[in-house]
Amino acid sequence: MPRFLALSLKCLLTNNGKLTDDHMMIAESLNKYFLTIADNIKRVTNRHATGTDSANHTKYMNQAFIRPFPKIHLNQTMYKEIESVIGSFKPKSSNGYDEISVKILKFTAPFISSPLAYICNRAFVTGVFPTRLKYSVIKPLFKNGDKTNMSNYRPISLMTSFSKVFEKIIYIRMHRHVLNNNILAKDQYGFRSKSSTEIATYELVNEVLNALNNGMFVGGIFCDLKKAFDCVNHDILLSKLEFYGVADKAGALIKSYLADRHQRVVVNNGLRYSEWGEIKNGVPQGSILGPLLFLLYINDLPYIISNKSKPVIFADDTSIVITNPRSADYEFKASLIFKNINDWFQDNLLSLNFEKTHFIEFLTKNRQPMDIHIEDDDDRIVNTTDTKFLGLIIDNTLSWNGHVDWLMSRLASACYAIIALKSYMSQGTLTRCRGSTCMFRQGFKSSGGVRRVCFVQLHTYVITPIIIDGFAVDC
């Protein structure tokens, strides 16, 4: 499972290609990597990198929407709203560089809410976000793969508690503006209330099944972006926000929020820090405003392909289902859509990872696969029979066998650990541990095509050994 980098990291491959176990050098190397990753990706992979950063994207905005949206109004806040926002935060002990935790804010809320409301209202009037709230501590989050490889870590920002309050006040107004004007595309399922990965999965699988049942040729493009949140271009984002009505003082406030931000990386359980470095690209991961800003950054993407296909987007995970009754038209359509989305990513200074971007041709038992090659100039994506989709392994026949095999291996190791702990834990503790292993409920939510034999295997190799070993399982 991903976890914050702490004492477990013994060495890291630094920027000069050498392994080091010096925690100060590890922190400096990670900070430099996080701060320069967007420019490095753009320089290596983006054929439009030498163009004007904020010029090419405007054609898509005009294509997606008839006209710009009305301007947002930043109504002033009051001490009661500040107290309500502070009260909504979880009482965590973690803190930013100022060492003031949310717990302290909650304890002092009655005394600081009025001054905070005054400062927040001044920011609304002047369009200036407080400078000292733009410093964040970065805790690298390990994803998977080689622990010595810097690219396998994600930067998670620990903002100051005061910054969280200010961001939440701004977020409430921006989110209301987005909802009232129906700005977000319906094909975007990430970071939205009453939406989830389950709903996104259902939409994609349902689209595939309906097309197959109607005798259509069906394919899916599953995109993988390189460090999408870190590569958000500020000029393009601000231009799009202005189109969506976040203009004048509101636009200036977001510009100020993004500008002159600084970060430092912490390792060795908080004992070693890097120097402060200025952030030139991206939206902070771990912030309150970051997810909404990212959704608005890619919001026009579905509109350029929705009339030709079915996009299913969850934050930066972009998948497109392509259907057509005729084989020749189907292949042409798939290539055209790939060119369109590839151009969009290039013009918005985002980059596809072509090694992990896959094309799947979905099949019935009676249909043989076609020899399809999806490419755009020198960019070509892999034609495969299965791929990862929102935590599931989806295959070209929707059998889910690959996902079940992966799930069984995960559950088997977890259940072995539980059995090993039997002599050291009480019945109640073991039951709670066992309950945490029943994640296969999540894995099968959308798995209508799973064969009965898979459940038999799951019961035989995972559940039965636990029952035999002395305690019941009610998964």
Short mmCIF file of C-alpha atoms in Angstrom, two decimals:
data_model
loop_
_atom_site.label_atom_id
_atom_site.label_comp_id
_atom_site.label_asym_id
_atom_site.label_seq_id
_atom_site.Cartn_x
_atom_site.Cartn_y
_atom_site.Cartn_z
CA MET A 1 0.00 0.00 0.00
CA PRO A 2 1.24 3.57 -0.67
CA ARG A 3 2.53 5.31 2.43
CA PHE A 4 4.42 8.38 3.47
CA LEU A 5 8.18 8.18 3.15
CA ALA A 6 9.77 7.97 6.60
CA LEU A 7 12.51 5.84 8.15
CA SER A 8 11.89 3.00 5.70
CA LEU A 9 13.78 4.70 2.84
CA LYS A 10 17.42 3.70 3.18
CA CYS A 11 18.73 4.99 -0.14
CA LEU A 12 17.65 6.87 -3.25
CA LEU A 13 18.91 7.29 -6.79
CA THR A 14 19.80 11.00 -6.92
CA ASN A 15 19.65 13.43 -9.84
CA ASN A 16 23.22 12.57 -10.87
CA GLY A 17 22.38 8.87 -11.07
CA LYS A 18 24.14 7.78 -7.87
CA LEU A 19 22.66 5.95 -4.89
CA THR A 20 22.86 7.79 -1.57
CA ASP A 21 21.77 7.08 1.99
CA ASP A 22 22.32 10.68 3.13
CA HIS A 23 18.87 11.90 4.17
CA MET A 24 19.71 15.55 3.50
CA MET A 25 20.78 14.71 -0.04
CA ILE A 26 17.67 12.53 -0.48
CA ALA A 27 15.45 15.45 0.55
CA GLU A 28 17.25 17.89 -1.78
CA SER A 29 17.14 15.45 -4.70
CA LEU A 30 13.43 14.77 -4.27
CA ASN A 31 12.63 18.47 -3.99
CA LYS A 32 14.57 19.29 -7.15
CA TYR A 33 12.86 16.40 -8.94
CA PHE A 34 9.36 17.52 -7.91
CA LEU A 35 10.05 21.16 -8.82
CA THR A 36 11.45 20.40 -12.29
CA ILE A 37 9.39 17.37 -13.35
CA ALA A 38 6.90 19.40 -15.42
CA ASP A 39 9.60 21.23 -17.40
CA ASN A 40 11.53 18.00 -17.94
CA ILE A 41 8.47 16.16 -19.25
CA LYS A 42 7.55 19.07 -21.50
CA ARG A 43 11.06 19.34 -22.90
CA VAL A 44 11.36 15.62 -23.67
CA THR A 45 7.88 14.69 -24.90
CA ASN A 46 5.91 17.75 -25.95
CA ARG A 47 6.26 18.76 -29.57
CA HIS A 48 4.52 22.08 -28.84
CA ALA A 49 6.81 22.95 -25.95
CA THR A 50 8.50 25.78 -27.85
CA GLY A 51 5.19 27.43 -28.70
CA THR A 52 3.26 29.99 -26.67
CA ASP A 53 2.08 28.13 -23.59
CA SER A 54 -1.37 29.69 -23.37
CA ALA A 55 -2.26 30.08 -27.07
CA ASN A 56 -3.19 26.71 -28.54
CA HIS A 57 -5.78 25.69 -25.95
CA THR A 58 -8.28 28.46 -26.70
CA LYS A 59 -9.67 26.79 -29.83
CA TYR A 60 -10.94 23.89 -27.72
CA MET A 61 -12.71 26.23 -25.30
CA ASN A 62 -14.50 27.96 -28.16
CA GLN A 63 -15.37 24.59 -29.66
CA ALA A 64 -16.74 23.21 -26.38
CA PHE A 65 -18.79 26.22 -25.26
CA ILE A 66 -20.89 28.73 -27.15
CA ARG A 67 -19.83 31.69 -25.00
CA PRO A 68 -17.96 32.46 -21.78
CA PHE A 69 -19.74 32.07 -18.44
CA PRO A 70 -20.99 34.83 -16.10
CA LYS A 71 -18.50 36.21 -13.62
CA ILE A 72 -18.25 34.85 -10.11
CA HIS A 73 -19.06 37.03 -7.11
CA LEU A 74 -16.89 36.54 -4.03
CA ASN A 75 -19.32 37.45 -1.30
CA GLN A 76 -17.66 38.38 1.95
CA THR A 77 -17.32 35.91 4.77
CA MET A 78 -18.20 36.31 8.45
CA TYR A 79 -16.81 34.88 11.65
CA LYS A 80 -19.62 32.32 11.84
CA GLU A 81 -18.61 30.83 8.47
CA ILE A 82 -14.97 30.72 9.58
CA GLU A 83 -15.99 28.85 12.73
CA SER A 84 -18.13 26.47 10.66
CA VAL A 85 -15.24 25.75 8.27
CA ILE A 86 -12.81 25.09 11.12
CA GLY A 87 -15.41 22.87 12.78
CA SER A 88 -15.75 20.79 9.58
CA PHE A 89 -12.06 19.83 9.57
CA LYS A 90 -10.92 16.57 11.12
CA PRO A 91 -8.99 17.19 14.37
CA LYS A 92 -5.61 16.12 13.00
CA SER A 93 -2.31 16.73 14.76
CA SER A 94 -0.34 17.09 11.50
CA ASN A 95 0.77 20.59 10.62
CA GLY A 96 2.52 22.68 8.01
CA TYR A 97 5.79 24.53 8.36
CA ASP A 98 4.27 26.83 11.03
CA GLU A 99 3.63 23.85 13.35
CA ILE A 100 0.03 24.95 14.02
CA SER A 101 -2.30 21.97 13.72
CA VAL A 102 -6.03 21.86 13.02
CA LYS A 103 -6.48 20.75 16.62
CA ILE A 104 -5.12 24.10 17.79
CA LEU A 105 -7.38 25.93 15.33
CA LYS A 106 -10.42 24.12 16.68
CA PHE A 107 -9.49 24.98 20.25
CA THR A 108 -8.94 28.67 19.45
CA ALA A 109 -11.70 29.13 16.84
CA PRO A 110 -13.90 31.45 18.98
CA PHE A 111 -10.94 33.81 19.44
CA ILE A 112 -9.45 33.84 15.92
CA SER A 113 -12.53 33.60 13.67
CA SER A 114 -13.13 37.37 13.47
CA PRO A 115 -9.51 38.29 12.59
CA LEU A 116 -9.42 35.48 10.01
CA ALA A 117 -12.68 36.71 8.46
CA TYR A 118 -11.19 40.21 8.17
CA ILE A 119 -8.00 38.94 6.50
CA CYS A 120 -10.00 36.71 4.13
CA ASN A 121 -12.25 39.60 3.10
CA ARG A 122 -9.19 41.77 2.47
CA ALA A 123 -7.90 39.04 0.15
CA PHE A 124 -11.23 39.12 -1.73
CA VAL A 125 -11.02 42.91 -2.13
CA THR A 126 -7.36 43.12 -3.09
CA GLY A 127 -7.05 39.86 -5.03
CA VAL A 128 -3.94 38.92 -3.05
CA PHE A 129 -3.51 35.59 -1.26
CA PRO A 130 -1.42 35.91 1.94
CA THR A 131 2.21 35.15 1.14
CA ARG A 132 3.02 33.22 4.30
CA LEU A 133 0.20 30.79 3.52
CA LYS A 134 1.86 29.75 0.26
CA TYR A 135 4.61 27.69 1.88
CA SER A 136 4.06 23.94 2.06
CA VAL A 137 5.91 20.92 3.38
CA ILE A 138 6.09 17.97 0.96
CA LYS A 139 5.85 14.40 2.19
CA PRO A 140 6.72 12.01 -0.67
CA LEU A 141 4.13 9.27 -1.08
CA PHE A 142 5.49 5.98 -2.41
CA LYS A 143 3.28 4.50 -5.14
CA ASN A 144 4.87 1.27 -6.34
CA GLY A 145 7.92 -0.15 -8.06
CA ASP A 146 11.54 0.53 -7.17
CA LYS A 147 11.82 2.50 -3.91
CA THR A 148 15.12 4.03 -5.01
CA ASN A 149 13.52 5.60 -8.11
CA MET A 150 12.30 9.17 -7.53
CA SER A 151 9.62 8.85 -10.22
CA ASN A 152 7.81 6.33 -8.01
CA TYR A 153 6.96 9.01 -5.43
CA ARG A 154 4.08 11.48 -5.44
CA PRO A 155 4.44 14.87 -3.69
CA ILE A 156 1.73 15.39 -1.06
CA SER A 157 1.52 18.97 0.21
CA LEU A 158 1.04 19.68 3.90
CA MET A 159 -0.42 23.18 3.86
CA THR A 160 -0.65 25.43 6.88
CA SER A 161 -3.90 25.10 8.81
CA PHE A 162 -4.70 28.76 8.12
CA SER A 163 -4.25 28.13 4.38
CA LYS A 164 -6.82 25.33 4.61
CA VAL A 165 -9.34 27.76 6.09
CA PHE A 166 -8.75 30.36 3.36
CA GLU A 167 -8.84 27.74 0.60
CA LYS A 168 -12.09 26.30 1.92
CA ILE A 169 -13.75 29.72 1.96
CA ILE A 170 -12.66 30.30 -1.66
CA TYR A 171 -13.62 26.73 -2.64
CA ILE A 172 -17.17 27.16 -1.32
CA ARG A 173 -17.71 30.16 -3.59
CA MET A 174 -16.03 28.67 -6.65
CA HIS A 175 -17.83 25.35 -6.26
CA ARG A 176 -21.19 27.11 -5.96
CA HIS A 177 -20.39 29.10 -9.12
CA VAL A 178 -19.44 25.91 -10.98
CA LEU A 179 -22.64 24.12 -9.92
CA ASN A 180 -24.99 27.05 -10.56
CA ASN A 181 -23.65 27.50 -14.09
CA ASN A 182 -23.41 23.76 -14.89
CA ILE A 183 -19.77 24.15 -15.89
CA LEU A 184 -18.33 20.68 -15.23
CA ALA A 185 -18.73 18.07 -17.97
CA LYS A 186 -21.09 15.20 -17.13
CA ASP A 187 -18.40 12.72 -18.21
CA GLN A 188 -16.14 13.78 -15.31
CA TYR A 189 -16.66 11.56 -12.25
CA GLY A 190 -13.69 12.56 -10.08
CA PHE A 191 -13.82 14.82 -7.01
CA ARG A 192 -17.58 15.28 -7.29
CA SER A 193 -20.35 14.62 -4.78
CA LYS A 194 -22.70 11.73 -5.56
CA SER A 195 -20.06 10.29 -7.89
CA SER A 196 -17.54 7.48 -7.48
CA THR A 197 -15.27 5.02 -9.24
CA GLU A 198 -18.16 2.52 -9.13
CA ILE A 199 -20.42 4.85 -11.13
CA ALA A 200 -17.64 5.56 -13.63
CA THR A 201 -16.96 1.84 -14.01
CA TYR A 202 -20.65 1.12 -14.52
CA GLU A 203 -20.88 3.77 -17.26
CA LEU A 204 -17.93 2.33 -19.17
CA VAL A 205 -18.92 -1.34 -18.82
CA ASN A 206 -22.55 -0.58 -19.66
CA GLU A 207 -21.50 1.29 -22.80
CA VAL A 208 -19.33 -1.64 -23.91
CA LEU A 209 -22.00 -4.28 -23.21
CA ASN A 210 -24.77 -2.36 -24.98
CA ALA A 211 -22.60 -1.90 -28.06
CA LEU A 212 -21.59 -5.58 -28.13
CA ASN A 213 -25.21 -6.65 -27.73
CA ASN A 214 -26.09 -4.49 -30.74
CA GLY A 215 -23.44 -6.17 -32.88
CA MET A 216 -21.11 -3.15 -32.95
CA PHE A 217 -17.33 -3.10 -33.13
CA VAL A 218 -16.15 -1.81 -29.74
CA GLY A 219 -12.79 -0.52 -28.57
CA GLY A 220 -11.44 1.43 -25.63
CA ILE A 221 -8.55 3.87 -25.30
CA PHE A 222 -7.23 3.97 -21.73
CA CYS A 223 -4.94 6.95 -21.23
CA ASP A 224 -2.12 7.31 -18.74
CA LEU A 225 -0.78 10.82 -18.19
CA LYS A 226 2.66 11.71 -16.94
CA LYS A 227 2.39 13.61 -13.62
CA ALA A 228 -0.80 15.39 -14.68
CA PHE A 229 -1.35 17.45 -11.50
CA ASP A 230 2.30 18.55 -11.46
CA CYS A 231 2.23 19.63 -15.12
CA VAL A 232 -0.74 22.01 -14.99
CA ASN A 233 0.38 25.20 -16.72
CA HIS A 234 -0.60 28.27 -14.70
CA ASP A 235 -1.12 30.58 -17.69
CA ILE A 236 -3.44 28.10 -19.39
CA LEU A 237 -5.32 27.45 -16.14
CA LEU A 238 -5.86 31.16 -15.47
CA SER A 239 -7.04 31.69 -19.04
CA LYS A 240 -9.59 28.90 -18.67
CA LEU A 241 -10.72 30.17 -15.28
CA GLU A 242 -11.38 33.59 -16.82
CA PHE A 243 -13.51 31.90 -19.50
CA TYR A 244 -15.46 30.12 -16.74
CA GLY A 245 -16.11 33.44 -14.99
CA VAL A 246 -13.34 33.38 -12.38
CA ALA A 247 -12.12 36.79 -13.45
CA ASP A 248 -11.31 40.26 -12.10
CA LYS A 249 -10.50 40.10 -8.36
CA ALA A 250 -11.38 36.40 -8.18
CA GLY A 251 -9.02 35.63 -11.05
CA ALA A 252 -6.33 37.80 -9.47
CA LEU A 253 -6.77 35.95 -6.19
CA ILE A 254 -6.25 32.54 -7.83
CA LYS A 255 -3.28 33.93 -9.74
CA SER A 256 -1.82 35.13 -6.46
CA TYR A 257 -2.58 31.75 -4.86
CA LEU A 258 -0.57 29.97 -7.58
CA ALA A 259 2.30 32.48 -7.83
CA ASP A 260 5.38 32.55 -5.63
CA ARG A 261 4.57 29.27 -3.92
CA HIS A 262 7.44 27.52 -2.16
CA GLN A 263 7.95 24.01 -0.88
CA ARG A 264 10.48 21.87 0.92
CA VAL A 265 10.64 18.09 1.23
CA VAL A 266 10.74 16.36 4.60
CA VAL A 267 12.19 12.86 5.09
CA ASN A 268 13.47 10.69 7.95
CA ASN A 269 10.25 11.12 9.91
CA GLY A 270 10.50 14.90 9.89
CA LEU A 271 14.13 15.10 10.99
CA ARG A 272 15.60 16.22 7.64
CA TYR A 273 14.40 19.00 5.35
CA SER A 274 15.45 20.27 1.95
CA GLU A 275 15.93 23.96 1.20
CA TRP A 276 12.88 25.93 0.09
CA GLY A 277 12.23 25.89 -3.67
CA GLU A 278 9.84 27.91 -5.84
CA ILE A 279 6.97 26.08 -7.56
CA LYS A 280 6.47 27.12 -11.20
CA ASN A 281 3.89 24.55 -12.38
CA GLY A 282 1.08 22.35 -11.13
CA VAL A 283 -1.64 22.50 -8.51
CA PRO A 284 -0.84 21.37 -4.95
CA GLN A 285 -1.73 17.73 -4.29
CA GLY A 286 -3.23 17.56 -0.82
CA SER A 287 -4.73 21.05 -1.02
CA ILE A 288 -8.43 21.94 -0.97
CA LEU A 289 -8.47 24.05 -4.14
CA GLY A 290 -6.16 21.77 -6.16
CA PRO A 291 -8.72 19.14 -7.25
CA LEU A 292 -11.29 21.72 -8.40
CA LEU A 293 -8.67 23.70 -10.30
CA PHE A 294 -7.53 20.52 -12.05
CA LEU A 295 -11.09 19.57 -13.03
CA LEU A 296 -11.55 22.99 -14.61
CA TYR A 297 -8.20 22.64 -16.40
CA ILE A 298 -9.28 19.48 -18.26
CA ASN A 299 -13.00 20.28 -18.37
CA ASP A 300 -13.14 20.99 -22.11
CA LEU A 301 -11.51 17.66 -23.06
CA PRO A 302 -14.71 15.53 -23.10
CA TYR A 303 -16.49 17.97 -25.38
CA ILE A 304 -14.07 17.48 -28.28
CA ILE A 305 -14.73 13.72 -28.40
CA SER A 306 -18.17 13.16 -26.84
CA ASN A 307 -19.99 13.48 -30.17
CA LYS A 308 -17.81 10.71 -31.62
CA SER A 309 -17.42 8.41 -28.60
CA LYS A 310 -18.18 7.87 -24.91
CA PRO A 311 -15.54 9.42 -22.61
CA VAL A 312 -15.33 8.31 -18.98
CA ILE A 313 -13.02 10.56 -16.97
CA PHE A 314 -12.11 10.26 -13.30
CA ALA A 315 -9.83 13.18 -12.39
CA ASP A 316 -6.85 12.58 -14.72
CA ASP A 317 -7.81 8.99 -15.66
CA THR A 318 -9.20 9.36 -19.17
CA SER A 319 -10.88 6.44 -20.96
CA ILE A 320 -12.83 6.51 -24.22
CA VAL A 321 -15.20 3.88 -25.60
CA ILE A 322 -15.39 3.82 -29.42
CA THR A 323 -18.16 2.04 -31.31
CA ASN A 324 -19.14 1.60 -34.94
CA PRO A 325 -21.14 -0.98 -36.93
CA ARG A 326 -18.59 -1.11 -39.78
CA SER A 327 -15.05 -2.39 -39.27
CA ALA A 328 -13.33 0.09 -41.62
CA ASP A 329 -15.14 3.08 -40.11
CA TYR A 330 -14.43 1.75 -36.62
CA GLU A 331 -10.67 1.66 -37.16
CA PHE A 332 -10.67 5.11 -38.77
CA LYS A 333 -12.77 6.51 -35.92
CA ALA A 334 -10.44 5.07 -33.27
CA SER A 335 -7.38 6.62 -34.93
CA LEU A 336 -9.14 9.98 -35.35
CA ILE A 337 -10.20 10.11 -31.70
CA PHE A 338 -6.69 9.24 -30.56
CA LYS A 339 -5.30 12.05 -32.70
CA ASN A 340 -7.85 14.48 -31.24
CA ILE A 341 -7.05 13.65 -27.62
CA ASN A 342 -3.31 13.52 -28.27
CA ASP A 343 -3.46 16.98 -29.84
CA TRP A 344 -5.52 18.24 -26.88
CA PHE A 345 -2.99 16.96 -24.36
CA GLN A 346 -0.13 18.45 -26.35
CA ASP A 347 -1.81 21.85 -26.72
CA ASN A 348 -2.58 21.91 -22.99
CA LEU A 349 1.01 20.93 -22.15
CA LEU A 350 0.12 17.53 -20.73
CA SER A 351 1.86 14.37 -21.90
CA LEU A 352 0.63 10.84 -22.47
CA ASN A 353 2.70 7.94 -21.22
CA PHE A 354 2.55 5.87 -24.40
CA GLU A 355 3.96 2.76 -22.73
CA LYS A 356 1.02 2.69 -20.31
CA THR A 357 -1.68 4.08 -22.63
CA HIS A 358 -3.56 1.08 -24.02
CA PHE A 359 -6.10 0.23 -26.69
CA ILE A 360 -8.42 -2.72 -26.07
CA GLU A 361 -10.71 -4.24 -28.69
CA PHE A 362 -13.68 -5.72 -26.82
CA LEU A 363 -14.91 -9.03 -28.22
CA THR A 364 -17.73 -11.52 -28.04
CA LYS A 365 -17.13 -15.27 -28.26
CA ASN A 366 -17.97 -15.30 -31.97
CA ARG A 367 -15.83 -12.37 -33.09
CA GLN A 368 -12.15 -12.55 -33.96
CA PRO A 369 -9.86 -9.62 -33.10
CA MET A 370 -8.86 -7.17 -35.81
CA ASP A 371 -5.28 -6.12 -36.44
CA ILE A 372 -5.71 -2.47 -35.44
CA HIS A 373 -2.86 0.02 -35.07
CA ILE A 374 -3.70 3.28 -33.29
CA GLU A 375 -1.16 6.00 -33.96
CA ASP A 376 -0.71 9.73 -34.51
CA ASP A 377 2.44 10.61 -36.44
CA ASP A 378 5.23 9.01 -34.39
CA ASP A 379 3.02 8.46 -31.34
CA ARG A 380 1.61 4.96 -31.06
CA ILE A 381 -0.29 3.22 -28.27
CA VAL A 382 -0.12 -0.41 -27.20
CA ASN A 383 -2.85 -2.80 -28.39
CA THR A 384 -3.48 -5.18 -25.48
CA THR A 385 -6.05 -7.62 -24.11
CA ASP A 386 -6.26 -6.17 -20.58
CA THR A 387 -5.39 -3.03 -18.64
CA LYS A 388 -5.85 -1.28 -15.31
CA PHE A 389 -9.00 0.85 -15.05
CA LEU A 390 -9.78 2.69 -11.80
CA GLY A 391 -8.28 -0.06 -9.67
CA LEU A 392 -9.79 -2.91 -11.68
CA ILE A 393 -8.13 -5.12 -14.27
CA ILE A 394 -10.45 -5.02 -17.26
CA ASP A 395 -10.03 -7.48 -20.14
CA ASN A 396 -11.29 -7.61 -23.71
CA THR A 397 -14.06 -10.15 -22.96
CA LEU A 398 -15.15 -8.62 -19.62
CA SER A 399 -14.51 -11.95 -17.91
CA TRP A 400 -12.73 -10.26 -14.96
CA ASN A 401 -10.56 -13.38 -14.57
CA GLY A 402 -7.38 -11.31 -14.43
CA HIS A 403 -8.82 -9.11 -11.71
CA VAL A 404 -9.93 -12.14 -9.69
CA ASP A 405 -6.45 -13.70 -9.96
CA TRP A 406 -4.87 -10.45 -8.75
CA LEU A 407 -7.41 -10.16 -5.94
CA MET A 408 -6.88 -13.75 -4.82
CA SER A 409 -3.14 -13.23 -4.55
CA ARG A 410 -3.67 -10.12 -2.44
CA LEU A 411 -6.22 -11.82 -0.19
CA ALA A 412 -4.16 -14.98 0.20
CA SER A 413 -1.19 -13.07 1.58
CA ALA A 414 -3.43 -11.00 3.86
CA CYS A 415 -5.21 -14.07 5.21
CA TYR A 416 -1.91 -15.85 5.79
CA ALA A 417 -0.86 -12.91 7.95
CA ILE A 418 -4.10 -13.15 9.94
CA ILE A 419 -3.61 -16.86 10.59
CA ALA A 420 -0.06 -16.17 11.75
CA LEU A 421 -1.40 -13.59 14.22
CA LYS A 422 -3.97 -15.93 15.76
CA SER A 423 -1.79 -16.85 18.72
CA TYR A 424 -1.09 -13.21 19.56
CA MET A 425 -4.48 -11.50 19.20
CA SER A 426 -7.93 -11.73 20.70
CA GLN A 427 -10.93 -13.03 18.76
CA GLY A 428 -12.32 -9.50 18.37
CA THR A 429 -9.08 -8.07 17.02
CA LEU A 430 -8.71 -10.95 14.57
CA THR A 431 -12.29 -10.44 13.41
CA ARG A 432 -11.58 -6.77 12.70
CA CYS A 433 -8.40 -7.70 10.84
CA ARG A 434 -10.33 -10.28 8.86
CA GLY A 435 -12.97 -7.71 7.98
CA SER A 436 -10.32 -5.43 6.54
CA THR A 437 -9.28 -8.19 4.14
CA CYS A 438 -12.77 -8.47 2.68
CA MET A 439 -11.96 -5.83 0.09
CA PHE A 440 -13.01 -8.27 -2.60
CA ARG A 441 -16.52 -6.89 -2.03
CA GLN A 442 -15.26 -3.76 -3.74
CA GLY A 443 -13.51 -5.79 -6.42
CA PHE A 444 -16.68 -7.59 -7.47
CA LYS A 445 -19.11 -4.67 -7.39
CA SER A 446 -18.96 -4.27 -11.14
CA SER A 447 -17.99 -7.81 -11.98
CA GLY A 448 -21.17 -9.23 -13.43
CA GLY A 449 -19.19 -11.46 -15.80
CA VAL A 450 -17.15 -13.26 -13.13
CA ARG A 451 -17.55 -17.01 -13.49
CA ARG A 452 -18.81 -19.02 -10.52
CA VAL A 453 -15.56 -21.01 -10.52
CA CYS A 454 -13.72 -17.82 -9.49
CA PHE A 455 -15.81 -17.54 -6.35
CA VAL A 456 -15.24 -21.25 -5.65
CA GLN A 457 -11.48 -20.73 -5.98
CA LEU A 458 -11.65 -17.70 -3.72
CA HIS A 459 -13.52 -19.66 -1.05
CA THR A 460 -11.25 -22.72 -1.36
CA TYR A 461 -7.90 -20.99 -1.23
CA VAL A 462 -8.64 -17.95 0.94
CA ILE A 463 -11.75 -18.28 3.10
CA THR A 464 -11.75 -22.00 3.97
CA PRO A 465 -8.26 -22.05 5.54
CA ILE A 466 -9.32 -19.32 7.95
CA ILE A 467 -12.51 -21.13 8.92
CA ILE A 468 -10.60 -24.37 9.50
CA ASP A 469 -8.07 -22.50 11.61
CA GLY A 470 -10.65 -21.65 14.18
CA PHE A 471 -12.78 -18.57 13.59
CA ALA A 472 -15.78 -17.80 11.41
CA VAL A 473 -15.79 -15.57 8.38
CA ASP A 474 -18.92 -13.77 7.23
CA CYS A 475 -17.54 -11.93 4.21
#
